[in-house]
mmCIF file of C-alpha atoms in Angstrom:
data_model
loop_
_atom_site.group_PDB
_atom_site.id
_atom_site.type_symbol
_atom_site.label_atom_id
_atom_site.label_comp_id
_atom_site.label_asym_id
_atom_site.label_seq_id
_atom_site.Cartn_x
_atom_site.Cartn_y
_atom_site.Cartn_z
ATOM 1 C CA MET L 1 -0.057 -0.004 0.078
ATOM 2 C CA VAL L 2 1.340 3.435 -1.063
ATOM 3 C CA TYR L 3 0.450 6.656 0.635
ATOM 4 C CA GLY L 4 1.158 9.840 -1.383
ATOM 5 C CA GLN L 5 2.550 13.145 -0.368
ATOM 6 C CA THR L 6 0.000 15.120 1.635
ATOM 7 C CA GLY L 7 1.256 18.626 1.296
ATOM 8 C CA ASN L 8 -2.396 19.935 0.120
ATOM 9 C CA SER L 9 -4.603 18.428 2.903
ATOM 10 C CA GLY L 10 -2.076 18.051 5.521
ATOM 11 C CA ARG L 11 -4.375 15.206 7.031
ATOM 12 C CA GLU L 12 -1.662 12.647 7.424
ATOM 13 C CA LEU L 13 0.755 15.567 8.753
ATOM 14 C CA ALA L 14 -1.375 15.978 11.863
ATOM 15 C CA ARG L 15 0.725 15.287 15.054
ATOM 16 C CA PRO L 16 0.437 11.600 15.999
ATOM 17 C CA VAL L 17 -1.202 10.491 19.312
ATOM 18 C CA HIS L 18 1.322 9.424 21.851
ATOM 19 C CA GLY L 19 1.227 7.898 25.319
ATOM 20 C CA GLY L 20 2.054 9.651 28.653
ATOM 21 C CA ASP L 21 -0.322 12.605 28.431
ATOM 22 C CA TRP L 22 -0.644 12.822 32.092
ATOM 23 C CA GLN L 23 -1.274 16.741 31.776
ATOM 24 C CA GLY L 24 -4.169 16.028 29.728
ATOM 25 C CA ALA L 25 -5.459 13.583 32.389
ATOM 26 C CA VAL L 26 -5.127 16.269 35.060
ATOM 27 C CA GLU L 27 -6.925 18.787 33.008
ATOM 28 C CA LYS L 28 -9.835 16.369 32.066
ATOM 29 C CA TYR L 29 -10.308 14.566 35.258
ATOM 30 C CA GLY L 30 -8.990 16.990 37.865
ATOM 31 C CA TRP L 31 -6.515 14.558 39.163
ATOM 32 C CA GLN L 32 -3.249 15.485 41.214
ATOM 33 C CA PRO L 33 -0.080 14.087 39.081
ATOM 34 C CA GLU L 34 0.974 11.895 41.802
ATOM 35 C CA GLU L 35 -2.340 10.138 41.926
ATOM 36 C CA ILE L 36 -1.837 8.713 38.285
ATOM 37 C CA LEU L 37 -0.848 5.074 37.482
ATOM 38 C CA ASP L 38 0.394 5.727 33.965
ATOM 39 C CA PHE L 39 0.606 2.563 31.855
ATOM 40 C CA SER L 40 0.354 4.638 28.737
ATOM 41 C CA ALA L 41 4.233 5.413 28.391
ATOM 42 C CA ASN L 42 6.905 2.859 28.117
ATOM 43 C CA ILE L 43 9.042 4.505 30.787
ATOM 44 C CA ASN L 44 11.450 2.506 33.389
ATOM 45 C CA PRO L 45 9.309 1.971 36.497
ATOM 46 C CA LEU L 46 12.283 2.572 38.664
ATOM 47 C CA GLY L 47 12.408 6.297 37.894
ATOM 48 C CA PRO L 48 15.709 8.146 37.142
ATOM 49 C CA PRO L 49 18.767 6.776 38.732
ATOM 50 C CA ALA L 50 19.405 8.468 42.022
ATOM 51 C CA GLY L 51 22.782 9.608 40.956
ATOM 52 C CA VAL L 52 21.168 11.636 38.205
ATOM 53 C CA LEU L 53 18.752 13.346 40.393
ATOM 54 C CA GLU L 54 21.521 14.322 42.845
ATOM 55 C CA THR L 55 23.824 15.619 40.108
ATOM 56 C CA LEU L 56 21.010 17.690 38.579
ATOM 57 C CA GLN L 57 20.252 19.078 41.854
ATOM 58 C CA GLN L 58 23.854 20.083 42.529
ATOM 59 C CA ASN L 59 24.210 21.649 38.909
ATOM 60 C CA LEU L 60 20.984 23.566 38.375
ATOM 61 C CA GLN L 61 23.125 26.830 38.167
ATOM 62 C CA VAL L 62 24.609 25.580 35.002
ATOM 63 C CA ILE L 63 21.146 26.610 33.120
ATOM 64 C CA GLN L 64 22.783 30.166 32.986
ATOM 65 C CA ARG L 65 25.499 28.759 30.357
ATOM 66 C CA TYR L 66 25.175 27.409 26.922
ATOM 67 C CA PRO L 67 25.185 23.691 26.494
ATOM 68 C CA ASP L 68 28.239 22.245 24.563
ATOM 69 C CA PRO L 69 26.981 22.128 20.899
ATOM 70 C CA GLN L 70 29.097 19.166 20.408
ATOM 71 C CA CYS L 71 28.135 17.176 23.424
ATOM 72 C CA ARG L 72 31.675 16.096 23.979
ATOM 73 C CA GLN L 73 31.322 14.544 27.336
ATOM 74 C CA LEU L 74 27.934 12.928 26.607
ATOM 75 C CA LYS L 75 29.306 11.571 23.342
ATOM 76 C CA LYS L 76 32.350 10.058 24.988
ATOM 77 C CA ALA L 77 29.946 8.402 27.638
ATOM 78 C CA LEU L 78 27.747 6.958 24.875
ATOM 79 C CA ALA L 79 30.637 5.709 22.705
ATOM 80 C CA SER L 80 32.122 3.941 25.922
ATOM 81 C CA TYR L 81 28.611 2.413 26.588
ATOM 82 C CA LEU L 82 27.917 1.444 22.903
ATOM 83 C CA GLN L 83 31.447 0.302 22.206
ATOM 84 C CA VAL L 84 32.055 2.590 19.093
ATOM 85 C CA ASP L 85 34.084 5.296 18.211
ATOM 86 C CA PRO L 86 32.952 8.858 19.456
ATOM 87 C CA ASP L 87 33.021 10.024 15.805
ATOM 88 C CA ALA L 88 30.233 7.686 15.010
ATOM 89 C CA VAL L 89 27.886 9.026 17.686
ATOM 90 C CA ILE L 90 25.532 11.755 17.345
ATOM 91 C CA ALA L 91 23.645 13.001 20.375
ATOM 92 C CA ALA L 92 19.961 14.156 19.884
ATOM 93 C CA ASN L 93 17.094 15.844 21.652
ATOM 94 C CA GLY L 94 15.433 12.364 21.856
ATOM 95 C CA ALA L 95 15.677 9.704 19.195
ATOM 96 C CA THR L 96 12.751 11.378 17.443
ATOM 97 C CA GLU L 97 14.885 14.057 16.310
ATOM 98 C CA LEU L 98 17.015 11.912 14.207
ATOM 99 C CA LEU L 99 13.977 10.540 12.378
ATOM 100 C CA TYR L 100 13.321 14.002 10.826
ATOM 101 C CA LEU L 101 16.850 14.768 10.507
ATOM 102 C CA ILE L 102 17.765 11.863 8.479
ATOM 103 C CA CYS L 103 14.569 12.323 6.152
ATOM 104 C CA GLN L 104 15.701 15.869 5.713
ATOM 105 C CA ALA L 105 19.328 14.859 4.945
ATOM 106 C CA LEU L 106 18.508 12.059 2.484
ATOM 107 C CA LYS L 107 15.416 13.577 0.903
ATOM 108 C CA PRO L 108 14.031 10.061 0.166
ATOM 109 C CA ARG L 109 11.388 9.587 -2.675
ATOM 110 C CA ARG L 110 9.738 6.543 -1.123
ATOM 111 C CA VAL L 111 9.937 5.114 2.242
ATOM 112 C CA LEU L 112 9.190 1.633 3.552
ATOM 113 C CA ILE L 113 7.365 1.231 7.024
ATOM 114 C CA PRO L 114 6.429 -1.895 8.368
ATOM 115 C CA GLU L 115 3.196 -1.102 10.445
ATOM 116 C CA PRO L 116 1.841 -1.093 13.021
ATOM 117 C CA THR L 117 4.776 0.795 14.425
ATOM 118 C CA PHE L 118 5.945 4.114 15.946
ATOM 119 C CA SER L 119 3.869 6.774 14.379
ATOM 120 C CA GLU L 120 6.810 9.375 13.939
ATOM 121 C CA TYR L 121 8.457 7.290 11.310
ATOM 122 C CA ARG L 122 5.310 8.047 8.970
ATOM 123 C CA ARG L 123 5.161 11.702 9.921
ATOM 124 C CA ALA L 124 9.081 12.345 9.427
ATOM 125 C CA ALA L 125 8.784 10.917 5.861
ATOM 126 C CA LEU L 126 5.703 12.879 4.837
ATOM 127 C CA VAL L 127 7.256 16.268 6.355
ATOM 128 C CA ALA L 128 10.200 15.444 4.047
ATOM 129 C CA GLY L 129 7.877 15.063 1.082
ATOM 130 C CA ALA L 130 8.443 11.453 0.599
ATOM 131 C CA GLU L 131 5.650 8.603 -0.181
ATOM 132 C CA VAL L 132 5.084 5.999 2.377
ATOM 133 C CA VAL L 133 4.973 2.282 1.218
ATOM 134 C CA THR L 134 3.386 0.417 4.024
ATOM 135 C CA MET L 135 4.097 -3.101 4.680
ATOM 136 C CA GLU L 136 1.407 -4.645 6.842
ATOM 137 C CA LEU L 137 2.210 -6.735 9.839
ATOM 138 C CA TYR L 138 -0.649 -9.370 10.772
ATOM 139 C CA PRO L 139 -2.068 -10.378 14.051
ATOM 140 C CA ALA L 140 -2.515 -13.923 12.868
ATOM 141 C CA SER L 141 1.371 -14.004 12.580
ATOM 142 C CA PHE L 142 1.961 -12.216 15.950
ATOM 143 C CA PHE L 143 3.066 -9.226 13.918
ATOM 144 C CA ALA L 144 6.171 -10.906 12.790
ATOM 145 C CA LEU L 145 8.140 -9.506 9.851
ATOM 146 C CA ASP L 146 8.000 -11.484 6.599
ATOM 147 C CA ILE L 147 11.514 -11.054 5.263
ATOM 148 C CA ALA L 148 10.315 -12.363 1.918
ATOM 149 C CA ARG L 149 7.761 -9.584 1.643
ATOM 150 C CA TRP L 150 10.367 -7.038 2.770
ATOM 151 C CA ARG L 151 12.555 -7.995 0.063
ATOM 152 C CA GLN L 152 9.687 -7.597 -2.506
ATOM 153 C CA ASN L 153 9.291 -4.044 -1.233
ATOM 154 C CA LEU L 154 12.806 -2.833 -1.289
ATOM 155 C CA ALA L 155 12.923 -2.340 -5.033
ATOM 156 C CA ARG L 156 10.288 0.351 -4.689
ATOM 157 C CA VAL L 157 12.082 2.393 -2.150
ATOM 158 C CA ASP L 158 15.159 4.343 -1.038
ATOM 159 C CA LEU L 159 14.745 4.431 2.778
ATOM 160 C CA ALA L 160 13.429 1.917 5.070
ATOM 161 C CA PHE L 161 12.572 2.110 8.977
ATOM 162 C CA LEU L 162 12.628 -0.855 11.176
ATOM 163 C CA CYS L 163 11.797 -0.703 14.931
ATOM 164 C CA ASN L 164 13.444 -3.649 16.953
ATOM 165 C CA PRO L 165 12.110 -4.539 19.392
ATOM 166 C CA ASN L 166 8.918 -3.059 17.667
ATOM 167 C CA ASN L 167 6.568 -0.512 19.217
ATOM 168 C CA PRO L 168 3.760 -1.294 19.909
ATOM 169 C CA THR L 169 3.685 -5.066 19.092
ATOM 170 C CA GLY L 170 6.881 -6.081 21.126
ATOM 171 C CA GLN L 171 8.210 -8.266 18.289
ATOM 172 C CA LEU L 172 12.033 -8.897 18.353
ATOM 173 C CA LEU L 173 14.300 -9.898 15.479
ATOM 174 C CA GLU L 174 17.041 -11.985 16.353
ATOM 175 C CA ARG L 175 20.732 -11.321 14.812
ATOM 176 C CA ALA L 176 20.552 -13.655 11.842
ATOM 177 C CA ALA L 177 17.170 -11.857 10.533
ATOM 178 C CA LEU L 178 18.725 -8.538 11.253
ATOM 179 C CA GLU L 179 21.829 -9.430 9.128
ATOM 180 C CA GLU L 180 19.824 -10.613 6.322
ATOM 181 C CA ILE L 181 17.672 -7.472 6.408
ATOM 182 C CA VAL L 182 20.716 -5.151 6.270
ATOM 183 C CA ASP L 183 22.288 -7.332 3.413
ATOM 184 C CA LEU L 184 19.191 -7.015 1.299
ATOM 185 C CA CYS L 185 18.959 -3.199 1.876
ATOM 186 C CA GLN L 186 22.632 -3.009 0.805
ATOM 187 C CA ARG L 187 21.958 -5.124 -2.231
ATOM 188 C CA TYR L 188 18.904 -2.992 -3.127
ATOM 189 C CA GLY L 189 20.698 0.548 -2.380
ATOM 190 C CA VAL L 190 18.257 1.238 0.405
ATOM 191 C CA PHE L 191 19.274 3.196 3.416
ATOM 192 C CA LEU L 192 18.140 1.425 6.781
ATOM 193 C CA LEU L 193 17.186 3.188 9.797
ATOM 194 C CA VAL L 194 16.988 0.771 12.799
ATOM 195 C CA ASP L 195 15.381 2.176 15.990
ATOM 196 C CA GLU L 196 16.570 0.318 18.733
ATOM 197 C CA SER L 197 15.079 2.608 21.390
ATOM 198 C CA PHE L 198 13.869 -0.382 23.811
ATOM 199 C CA LEU L 199 16.856 -2.707 23.233
ATOM 200 C CA ASP L 200 18.494 -1.451 26.456
ATOM 201 C CA PHE L 201 15.818 -3.335 28.439
ATOM 202 C CA LEU L 202 17.353 -6.601 27.324
ATOM 203 C CA PRO L 203 20.673 -7.950 29.095
ATOM 204 C CA ASN L 204 21.920 -9.414 25.712
ATOM 205 C CA TRP L 205 21.404 -6.121 23.780
ATOM 206 C CA PRO L 206 24.961 -6.012 22.309
ATOM 207 C CA GLU L 207 24.273 -9.282 20.547
ATOM 208 C CA LEU L 208 21.227 -7.700 18.798
ATOM 209 C CA SER L 209 22.321 -4.084 18.239
ATOM 210 C CA LEU L 210 23.466 -3.085 14.875
ATOM 211 C CA GLY L 211 25.426 -0.107 16.178
ATOM 212 C CA SER L 212 28.963 -1.457 15.625
ATOM 213 C CA ARG L 213 27.966 -2.367 12.111
ATOM 214 C CA ALA L 214 26.378 0.978 11.561
ATOM 215 C CA ALA L 215 29.478 2.683 12.631
ATOM 216 C CA ALA L 216 31.660 0.905 10.120
ATOM 217 C CA ARG L 217 29.621 1.131 6.975
ATOM 218 C CA GLU L 218 27.414 3.647 4.899
ATOM 219 C CA GLY L 219 23.696 3.185 4.427
ATOM 220 C CA LEU L 220 22.705 2.303 8.024
ATOM 221 C CA LEU L 221 21.973 4.333 11.203
ATOM 222 C CA SER L 222 21.099 2.716 14.511
ATOM 223 C CA LEU L 223 18.990 4.883 16.920
ATOM 224 C CA ARG L 224 19.031 4.651 20.739
ATOM 225 C CA SER L 225 16.847 6.376 23.513
ATOM 226 C CA LEU L 226 17.889 7.289 26.786
ATOM 227 C CA THR L 227 14.386 8.528 27.622
ATOM 228 C CA LYS L 228 13.044 5.067 28.124
ATOM 229 C CA ILE L 229 15.854 3.180 29.945
ATOM 230 C CA PHE L 230 16.742 5.932 32.491
ATOM 231 C CA ALA L 231 13.189 7.439 32.808
ATOM 232 C CA LEU L 232 14.022 10.800 31.442
ATOM 233 C CA PRO L 233 11.258 11.794 28.887
ATOM 234 C CA GLY L 234 11.063 15.278 30.347
ATOM 235 C CA LEU L 235 14.697 15.888 29.482
ATOM 236 C CA ARG L 236 14.469 14.326 25.992
ATOM 237 C CA LEU L 237 17.724 12.340 25.213
ATOM 238 C CA GLY L 238 18.667 9.982 22.545
ATOM 239 C CA CYS L 239 21.483 9.215 20.010
ATOM 240 C CA GLY L 240 22.426 7.682 16.683
ATOM 241 C CA VAL L 241 25.217 5.452 15.571
ATOM 242 C CA GLY L 242 26.322 5.664 12.082
ATOM 243 C CA HIS L 243 29.317 5.987 9.883
ATOM 244 C CA PRO L 244 31.539 8.858 10.817
ATOM 245 C CA GLU L 245 30.715 10.669 7.445
ATOM 246 C CA LEU L 246 26.986 10.305 7.974
ATOM 247 C CA VAL L 247 27.191 11.638 11.441
ATOM 248 C CA ALA L 248 29.079 14.709 10.366
ATOM 249 C CA ARG L 249 26.464 15.199 7.488
ATOM 250 C CA LEU L 250 23.731 14.941 10.075
ATOM 251 C CA GLU L 251 25.736 17.354 12.442
ATOM 252 C CA ALA L 252 25.883 19.974 9.738
ATOM 253 C CA ARG L 253 22.160 20.086 9.327
ATOM 254 C CA ARG L 254 21.022 20.021 12.755
ATOM 255 C CA ASP L 255 19.854 22.922 14.860
ATOM 256 C CA PRO L 256 22.581 24.216 17.268
ATOM 257 C CA TRP L 257 22.305 23.454 20.984
ATOM 258 C CA SER L 258 19.309 20.850 20.486
ATOM 259 C CA VAL L 259 20.654 18.795 23.389
ATOM 260 C CA ASN L 260 20.176 20.997 26.650
ATOM 261 C CA ILE L 261 22.744 21.172 29.220
ATOM 262 C CA LEU L 262 20.971 19.413 32.005
ATOM 263 C CA ALA L 263 20.342 16.279 29.551
ATOM 264 C CA GLN L 264 23.768 16.148 28.804
ATOM 265 C CA ILE L 265 24.890 15.986 32.339
ATOM 266 C CA ALA L 266 22.112 13.460 33.086
ATOM 267 C CA GLY L 267 22.999 11.336 30.108
ATOM 268 C CA ALA L 268 26.719 11.031 31.194
ATOM 269 C CA VAL L 269 25.869 10.272 34.788
ATOM 270 C CA ALA L 270 23.241 7.720 33.971
ATOM 271 C CA LEU L 271 25.325 5.652 31.324
ATOM 272 C CA ALA L 272 27.896 5.102 34.103
ATOM 273 C CA ASP L 273 25.444 3.470 36.398
ATOM 274 C CA ARG L 274 25.592 -0.127 35.489
ATOM 275 C CA GLU L 275 23.984 -1.426 38.796
ATOM 276 C CA TYR L 276 20.909 0.616 37.785
ATOM 277 C CA LEU L 277 20.799 -0.964 34.434
ATOM 278 C CA GLU L 278 21.242 -4.470 35.871
ATOM 279 C CA ALA L 279 18.389 -3.822 38.446
ATOM 280 C CA THR L 280 16.227 -2.455 35.544
ATOM 281 C CA ARG L 281 16.525 -5.502 33.414
ATOM 282 C CA GLU L 282 15.975 -7.900 36.290
ATOM 283 C CA LEU L 283 12.796 -5.991 37.285
ATOM 284 C CA ILE L 284 11.455 -6.161 33.784
ATOM 285 C CA ARG L 285 12.369 -9.700 33.020
ATOM 286 C CA GLN L 286 10.212 -10.702 36.159
ATOM 287 C CA GLU L 287 7.268 -8.213 35.875
ATOM 288 C CA LYS L 288 6.831 -8.650 31.975
ATOM 289 C CA GLU L 289 6.215 -12.348 32.566
ATOM 290 C CA TYR L 290 4.147 -11.743 35.578
ATOM 291 C CA LEU L 291 1.907 -9.315 34.085
ATOM 292 C CA TYR L 292 1.532 -11.310 30.739
ATOM 293 C CA HIS L 293 0.702 -14.513 32.374
ATOM 294 C CA ARG L 294 -2.000 -12.733 34.634
ATOM 295 C CA LEU L 295 -3.336 -10.803 31.537
ATOM 296 C CA ALA L 296 -3.538 -13.980 29.731
ATOM 297 C CA ARG L 297 -5.680 -15.749 32.498
ATOM 298 C CA LEU L 298 -8.216 -12.677 32.633
ATOM 299 C CA ALA L 299 -11.235 -13.406 30.706
ATOM 300 C CA GLY L 300 -11.714 -11.009 27.814
ATOM 301 C CA PHE L 301 -8.225 -10.290 27.001
ATOM 302 C CA ARG L 302 -5.428 -11.569 24.640
ATOM 303 C CA PRO L 303 -2.126 -10.351 25.378
ATOM 304 C CA TYR L 304 0.845 -10.680 22.863
ATOM 305 C CA HIS L 305 4.063 -12.040 24.461
ATOM 306 C CA PRO L 306 6.386 -9.213 25.478
ATOM 307 C CA GLU L 307 10.200 -9.002 24.879
ATOM 308 C CA VAL L 308 10.716 -5.819 26.733
ATOM 309 C CA ASN L 309 8.691 -3.412 29.023
ATOM 310 C CA PHE L 310 5.307 -3.296 27.338
ATOM 311 C CA ILE L 311 2.520 -5.347 26.197
ATOM 312 C CA LEU L 312 0.137 -5.176 23.388
ATOM 313 C CA THR L 313 -3.332 -6.536 24.406
ATOM 314 C CA GLU L 314 -6.503 -7.336 22.495
ATOM 315 C CA ILE L 315 -9.903 -7.122 23.948
ATOM 316 C CA THR L 316 -11.791 -10.194 23.134
ATOM 317 C CA ALA L 317 -14.732 -9.487 25.627
ATOM 318 C CA SER L 318 -17.832 -8.732 23.246
ATOM 319 C CA GLY L 319 -19.159 -5.359 23.428
ATOM 320 C CA LEU L 320 -16.193 -3.605 25.185
ATOM 321 C CA THR L 321 -14.027 -1.167 23.220
ATOM 322 C CA VAL L 322 -10.732 0.270 24.354
ATOM 323 C CA PRO L 323 -12.416 3.753 24.688
ATOM 324 C CA GLN L 324 -14.934 2.084 27.117
ATOM 325 C CA LEU L 325 -12.190 0.283 28.894
ATOM 326 C CA ALA L 326 -10.125 3.521 29.341
ATOM 327 C CA ALA L 327 -13.088 5.192 30.951
ATOM 328 C CA HIS L 328 -13.483 2.356 33.344
ATOM 329 C CA LEU L 329 -9.796 2.308 34.280
ATOM 330 C CA ALA L 330 -9.892 6.321 34.687
ATOM 331 C CA ARG L 331 -12.152 5.689 37.788
ATOM 332 C CA GLU L 332 -9.000 4.034 39.322
ATOM 333 C CA ARG L 333 -6.764 6.755 38.113
ATOM 334 C CA ILE L 334 -4.954 4.373 35.527
ATOM 335 C CA LEU L 335 -4.030 5.533 32.113
ATOM 336 C CA ILE L 336 -3.523 2.917 29.138
ATOM 337 C CA ARG L 337 -2.405 3.493 25.579
ATOM 338 C CA ASP L 338 -5.329 3.199 23.071
ATOM 339 C CA CYS L 339 -3.794 1.673 20.083
ATOM 340 C CA SER L 340 -6.481 2.429 17.557
ATOM 341 C CA SER L 341 -4.368 5.276 16.076
ATOM 342 C CA PHE L 342 -1.743 2.694 15.050
ATOM 343 C CA PRO L 343 -2.409 1.633 11.348
ATOM 344 C CA GLY L 344 -3.444 -2.015 11.284
ATOM 345 C CA LEU L 345 -4.868 -1.844 14.884
ATOM 346 C CA GLY L 346 -8.502 -1.148 15.754
ATOM 347 C CA PRO L 347 -10.586 -0.137 18.510
ATOM 348 C CA ALA L 348 -9.917 -3.634 20.513
ATOM 349 C CA TYR L 349 -6.135 -3.099 20.955
ATOM 350 C CA PHE L 350 -4.298 -1.314 23.867
ATOM 351 C CA ARG L 351 -0.785 -1.193 25.339
ATOM 352 C CA VAL L 352 0.398 -1.173 28.925
ATOM 353 C CA ALA L 353 3.634 -0.558 30.040
ATOM 354 C CA VAL L 354 5.339 -3.100 32.614
ATOM 355 C CA ARG L 355 5.611 -1.463 36.183
ATOM 356 C CA GLU L 356 6.517 -2.564 39.596
ATOM 357 C CA ARG L 357 4.526 -5.457 41.063
ATOM 358 C CA GLY L 358 2.065 -3.296 43.133
ATOM 359 C CA ALA L 359 1.121 -1.070 40.247
ATOM 360 C CA ASN L 360 0.653 -4.123 38.143
ATOM 361 C CA GLN L 361 -1.579 -5.727 40.483
ATOM 362 C CA LYS L 362 -3.737 -2.648 40.534
ATOM 363 C CA LEU L 363 -3.990 -2.609 36.868
ATOM 364 C CA LEU L 364 -4.951 -6.421 36.804
ATOM 365 C CA ALA L 365 -7.734 -5.791 39.269
ATOM 366 C CA ALA L 366 -9.054 -2.766 37.344
ATOM 367 C CA LEU L 367 -9.085 -4.804 34.108
ATOM 368 C CA GLU L 368 -11.154 -7.550 35.763
ATOM 369 C CA LYS L 369 -13.591 -5.166 37.253
ATOM 370 C CA ALA L 370 -14.017 -3.487 33.817
ATOM 371 C CA VAL L 371 -14.935 -6.722 32.232
ATOM 372 C CA GLU L 372 -17.366 -7.719 34.881
ATOM 373 C CA GLU L 373 -19.178 -4.368 34.688
ATOM 374 C CA SER L 374 -19.410 -4.022 30.948
#
């Protein structure tokens, strides 16, 4: 399926819906922020590392200075963590900044996007004037990516987006499949952007990341998000890993000082906290299985097995839609992500983040109550 440019109507250029709109809930329901149990945003339930909060409190006065436009200390920390050369790293105001930057730099004519997936890929392509070629992922195959169909579409495009693990479906491609996808893109001359924003929740992420390969060759960019793993969505922080020539090309086109000074400080401190990362991965390992299996036992719901810190779920109870479910959960101050805005998902799909045990139990109780009352 091909979607043309939308410069005249602007319909598809409308801002996509995202989770984490706690301000909207405060305004709509009159809640206090601390009352909200937000399962709509896929953020580390541990909150920011303690060392980050302490360092920020001690350095608030630096906001009177300009941030380093080259992000020197942050790039060194990122390069050390990702095991690549600093020249292969570009820091960003969230990984999403790089989606738009790569489209502006490459000016693709046609962009391949497997969907359902993160909505900003489509918008970044359309803003750059490209056509979007959609490759549908199907519930019957658990939203798995069919590499044969991927190959068939490559001859029609010059840029492809791939989210691994995919948001919102949670599907994870293993290394062999990733290598095949990269090789196919290289053969067809298609630039590949791989969004690895949720990969850090996995202890074996180095085996799955394409960062090292992206640093060594043209035609590939790997994105990472510090927002999710370190619970820093309010600061906005991410990075890309690519060939140094590509990184220099992107740096030349970006806005100056796009990464604020507090975000740079927080990122460098957070990346050094390996105990926090280990604790996070262990918590998610336990709680994603707990939440998934409890959801699977609830009448009226079909969860898809998670790889990381969120679970896509289908409502199978007759007569209950996600908007109705969300209204039930709002009585308990609980927010979920309505997935009907994702292409390929209808009003029966929602996504929940994996949180700590007590919060997960409250969600499960509220879901069971909603089905009973529907």
